[in-house]
């Protein structure tokens, strides 16, 4: 009996997933199609309007590229088709390089990005995946934090675990949404998603990568106060 319910749950999840993907792809396509039609049917449209329409088409195209990239990443991780290239990761170098990748965009956004000296410990893991993991967390933190806010990346080594936290002083997440944010395509609200342009896959990817490394991921948030995502990963001893 239990197997049947498990099977049904899986099938339902798959149906939801296909419906979600179709919807996520159809929305930008429909909008692009209508803008292209207007441009074709009214060749005399003034320069300014044409530019505006083209920029909508460009934005939608970029959104679809991001979405398909995220989908491919997530499915590659879930089906284990993405190879796990294990290597020795120098935590201090890994994290400080990741923070550096965001220095410029944080500055342009008027957000203070705070780093610190990171523990001199090592992990066994796939560097590309681990980069994607912290990039997803830092880019979310920056995306949902307004000018003059602070994003802080900290790390601590405790016995055989590394705890990495990405903390922001941003808009936060309502308590009722918090248990769902790691689900595929879960977005807090439509208005937010339109404004910030997410795909709802970033945290699902972050969780997959963490779990593939034998770690755990958790989120704490207070609406209008900020959000902290903490990842714990097993460390290795290097001699
Ligand atoms: P997205 O790509 O849409 O940001 P994610 O899977 O990364 O999707 O996040 C899921 C939802 O959680 C988002 O809709 C966003 O509203 C919320 N969220 C994630 N990180 C943060 C954060 N640091 N601050 C506020 N909200 C966040």
XYZ file of C-alpha atoms and ligand atoms in Angstrom:
266
model
C 0.000 0.000 0.000
C 2.781 2.395 0.895
C 4.526 1.813 -2.410
C 1.390 2.739 -4.298
C 1.017 6.062 -2.501
C 4.716 6.780 -3.046
C 4.252 6.013 -6.742
C 1.218 8.262 -6.938
C 3.046 11.085 -5.201
C 5.930 10.798 -7.652
C 3.552 10.828 -10.596
C 1.748 13.861 -9.231
C 5.054 15.669 -8.697
C 6.063 14.853 -12.269
C 2.747 16.157 -13.621
C 3.125 19.380 -11.633
C 6.657 19.732 -12.879
C 5.718 19.336 -16.552
C 2.826 21.774 -16.104
C 5.149 24.270 -14.429
C 7.845 24.026 -17.085
C 5.306 24.398 -19.869
C 3.833 27.437 -18.210
C 7.225 29.002 -17.511
C 8.213 28.602 -21.158
C 4.891 29.612 -22.605
C 4.644 32.960 -20.815
C 7.762 34.562 -22.303
C 7.099 32.961 -25.709
C 3.580 34.367 -25.891
C 4.784 37.808 -24.973
C 7.644 37.694 -27.485
C 5.316 36.494 -30.201
C 2.938 39.405 -29.793
C 5.699 42.009 -29.760
C 7.238 40.511 -32.894
C 3.845 40.538 -34.600
C 3.341 44.217 -33.850
C 6.802 45.032 -35.199
C 6.082 43.074 -38.376
C 2.610 44.458 -38.973
C 3.477 48.075 -38.276
C 6.780 48.789 -39.978
C 6.232 52.532 -39.417
C 6.311 52.211 -35.619
C 8.403 55.046 -34.245
C 11.982 54.446 -33.253
C 11.405 54.758 -29.513
C 8.547 52.251 -29.425
C 10.532 49.824 -31.558
C 13.455 50.029 -29.182
C 11.179 49.443 -26.236
C 9.604 46.381 -27.878
C 12.990 44.985 -28.839
C 14.215 45.355 -25.305
C 11.160 43.443 -24.020
C 11.958 40.674 -26.505
C 15.570 40.689 -25.373
C 14.619 40.466 -21.693
C 12.242 37.618 -22.329
C 14.880 35.802 -24.361
C 17.350 36.174 -21.521
C 14.786 34.882 -19.062
C 14.212 31.803 -21.199
C 17.935 31.192 -21.536
C 18.301 31.385 -17.743
C 15.335 29.120 -17.232
C 16.564 26.449 -19.624
C 20.070 26.615 -18.131
C 18.645 26.157 -14.637
C 16.435 23.304 -15.820
C 19.325 21.517 -17.478
C 21.476 21.952 -14.392
C 18.801 20.687 -12.065
C 17.897 17.687 -14.205
C 21.565 16.847 -14.687
C 22.009 16.861 -10.930
C 18.841 14.933 -10.185
C 19.393 12.208 -12.739
C 23.059 12.031 -11.736
C 23.965 12.600 -15.364
C 26.120 15.508 -14.444
C 29.461 13.933 -13.547
C 30.779 14.598 -10.082
C 34.347 15.759 -10.510
C 35.680 15.386 -7.029
C 38.704 17.395 -6.037
C 40.255 18.887 -2.961
C 38.761 22.299 -2.237
C 40.661 24.942 -0.314
C 37.741 26.538 1.530
C 39.394 29.873 2.105
C 40.279 30.285 -1.574
C 36.891 28.953 -2.747
C 34.884 31.424 -0.655
C 37.045 34.501 -1.114
C 37.071 33.995 -4.893
C 33.285 33.628 -4.860
C 32.849 36.856 -2.907
C 35.190 38.646 -5.316
C 33.005 37.672 -8.255
C 30.215 39.773 -6.741
C 32.200 42.795 -5.521
C 31.487 44.900 -8.565
C 27.770 44.178 -8.864
C 27.289 44.749 -5.129
C 29.034 48.096 -5.434
C 26.921 49.094 -8.414
C 23.846 48.130 -6.432
C 24.896 50.116 -3.381
C 24.981 47.025 -1.186
C 27.881 46.352 1.180
C 29.333 42.899 0.645
C 31.134 41.745 3.767
C 33.632 38.899 3.790
C 36.116 37.769 6.419
C 39.192 35.562 6.612
C 37.851 32.049 6.023
C 38.899 28.883 7.864
C 41.913 27.109 6.431
C 40.175 23.778 6.048
C 39.501 21.566 3.032
C 36.541 19.821 1.455
C 36.198 17.056 -1.075
C 33.878 18.220 -3.756
C 33.133 19.337 -7.277
C 34.438 22.870 -7.668
C 32.017 23.864 -10.433
C 29.052 22.694 -8.398
C 30.291 24.365 -5.227
C 30.795 27.621 -7.144
C 27.247 27.380 -8.444
C 25.995 26.737 -4.922
C 27.523 29.876 -3.389
C 26.777 31.925 -6.514
C 23.087 31.053 -6.229
C 23.029 32.050 -2.565
C 24.974 35.289 -2.988
C 23.009 36.339 -6.063
C 19.711 35.754 -4.230
C 20.957 37.765 -1.264
C 21.917 40.652 -3.563
C 18.748 40.368 -5.614
C 16.468 40.707 -2.614
C 18.420 43.415 -0.777
C 17.870 47.101 -1.466
C 20.430 49.915 -1.685
C 22.345 50.499 1.566
C 21.740 46.926 2.659
C 24.387 44.464 3.771
C 25.222 40.967 2.549
C 27.596 39.027 4.747
C 29.336 35.766 3.873
C 30.726 33.975 6.902
C 32.181 30.525 7.509
C 33.153 28.515 10.552
C 34.766 25.104 10.903
C 33.338 22.937 13.669
C 34.865 19.483 14.257
C 34.353 17.788 10.872
C 31.844 20.268 9.429
C 32.097 23.574 7.658
C 29.224 26.022 8.148
C 28.875 28.638 5.429
C 26.272 31.371 5.887
C 25.013 33.975 3.466
C 23.165 36.587 5.428
C 21.326 39.587 4.011
C 19.416 42.557 5.373
C 16.880 42.325 2.557
C 13.129 41.955 2.131
C 12.896 38.579 3.878
C 10.437 35.736 3.270
C 6.991 35.330 4.863
C 6.867 32.496 7.432
C 4.266 30.544 5.464
C 6.486 30.446 2.369
C 9.679 29.519 4.146
C 9.156 25.720 4.272
C 8.684 25.643 0.482
C 11.488 27.773 -0.924
C 13.708 24.762 -1.739
C 10.994 23.253 -3.954
C 11.402 23.469 -7.707
C 9.625 26.518 -9.183
C 8.459 27.753 -5.820
C 8.465 31.529 -5.827
C 7.238 33.663 -2.970
C 4.808 35.733 -4.978
C 4.191 36.588 -8.568
C 4.807 40.315 -8.112
C 8.193 39.629 -6.552
C 9.143 37.215 -9.312
C 8.178 39.703 -12.027
C 10.149 42.442 -10.341
C 13.249 40.365 -9.647
C 13.036 37.920 -12.533
C 13.728 34.602 -10.819
C 12.974 31.105 -12.044
C 12.262 29.505 -8.681
C 15.009 26.954 -9.330
C 18.019 28.581 -7.647
C 17.449 27.160 -4.173
C 16.377 23.753 -5.516
C 19.720 23.595 -7.333
C 21.545 24.756 -4.182
C 19.911 21.986 -2.162
C 20.730 19.298 -4.763
C 24.394 20.342 -4.816
C 24.609 20.464 -1.017
C 23.095 17.013 -0.659
C 25.365 15.568 -3.309
C 28.230 16.703 -1.115
C 26.754 14.980 1.925
C 25.725 18.291 3.443
C 22.600 20.061 4.625
C 21.047 23.416 3.826
C 18.742 25.529 5.986
C 17.090 28.921 5.759
C 16.011 31.452 8.378
C 14.143 34.590 7.481
C 12.208 37.459 8.930
C 9.981 39.542 6.691
C 11.478 43.007 6.085
C 14.486 42.093 8.247
C 16.529 39.700 6.191
C 17.404 36.142 5.326
C 20.204 33.760 6.259
C 20.945 30.573 4.337
C 23.365 28.187 6.024
C 25.050 25.251 4.356
C 26.933 22.622 6.324
C 29.438 20.480 4.472
C 31.728 17.718 5.702
C 35.392 18.707 5.766
C 38.381 16.433 5.211
C 41.715 16.303 6.928
C 44.668 17.068 4.739
C 48.098 15.934 5.771
P 14.504 32.593 -7.772
O 15.390 32.166 -8.888
O 13.127 32.948 -8.212
O 15.115 33.605 -6.867
P 14.991 30.614 -5.741
O 14.741 29.144 -5.782
O 16.397 31.047 -5.684
O 14.240 31.245 -6.964
O 14.206 31.206 -4.494
C 12.853 30.831 -4.255
C 12.061 31.995 -3.652
O 12.615 32.319 -2.377
C 12.140 33.273 -4.496
O 10.908 33.482 -5.122
C 12.394 34.392 -3.528
O 11.224 35.154 -3.372
C 12.722 33.715 -2.214
N 14.106 34.036 -1.784
C 15.228 33.295 -2.005
N 16.309 33.871 -1.441
C 15.870 34.999 -0.850
C 16.501 36.045 -0.079
N 17.816 36.024 0.178
N 15.711 37.057 0.373
C 14.393 37.076 0.113
N 13.735 36.135 -0.591
C 14.454 35.113 -1.076
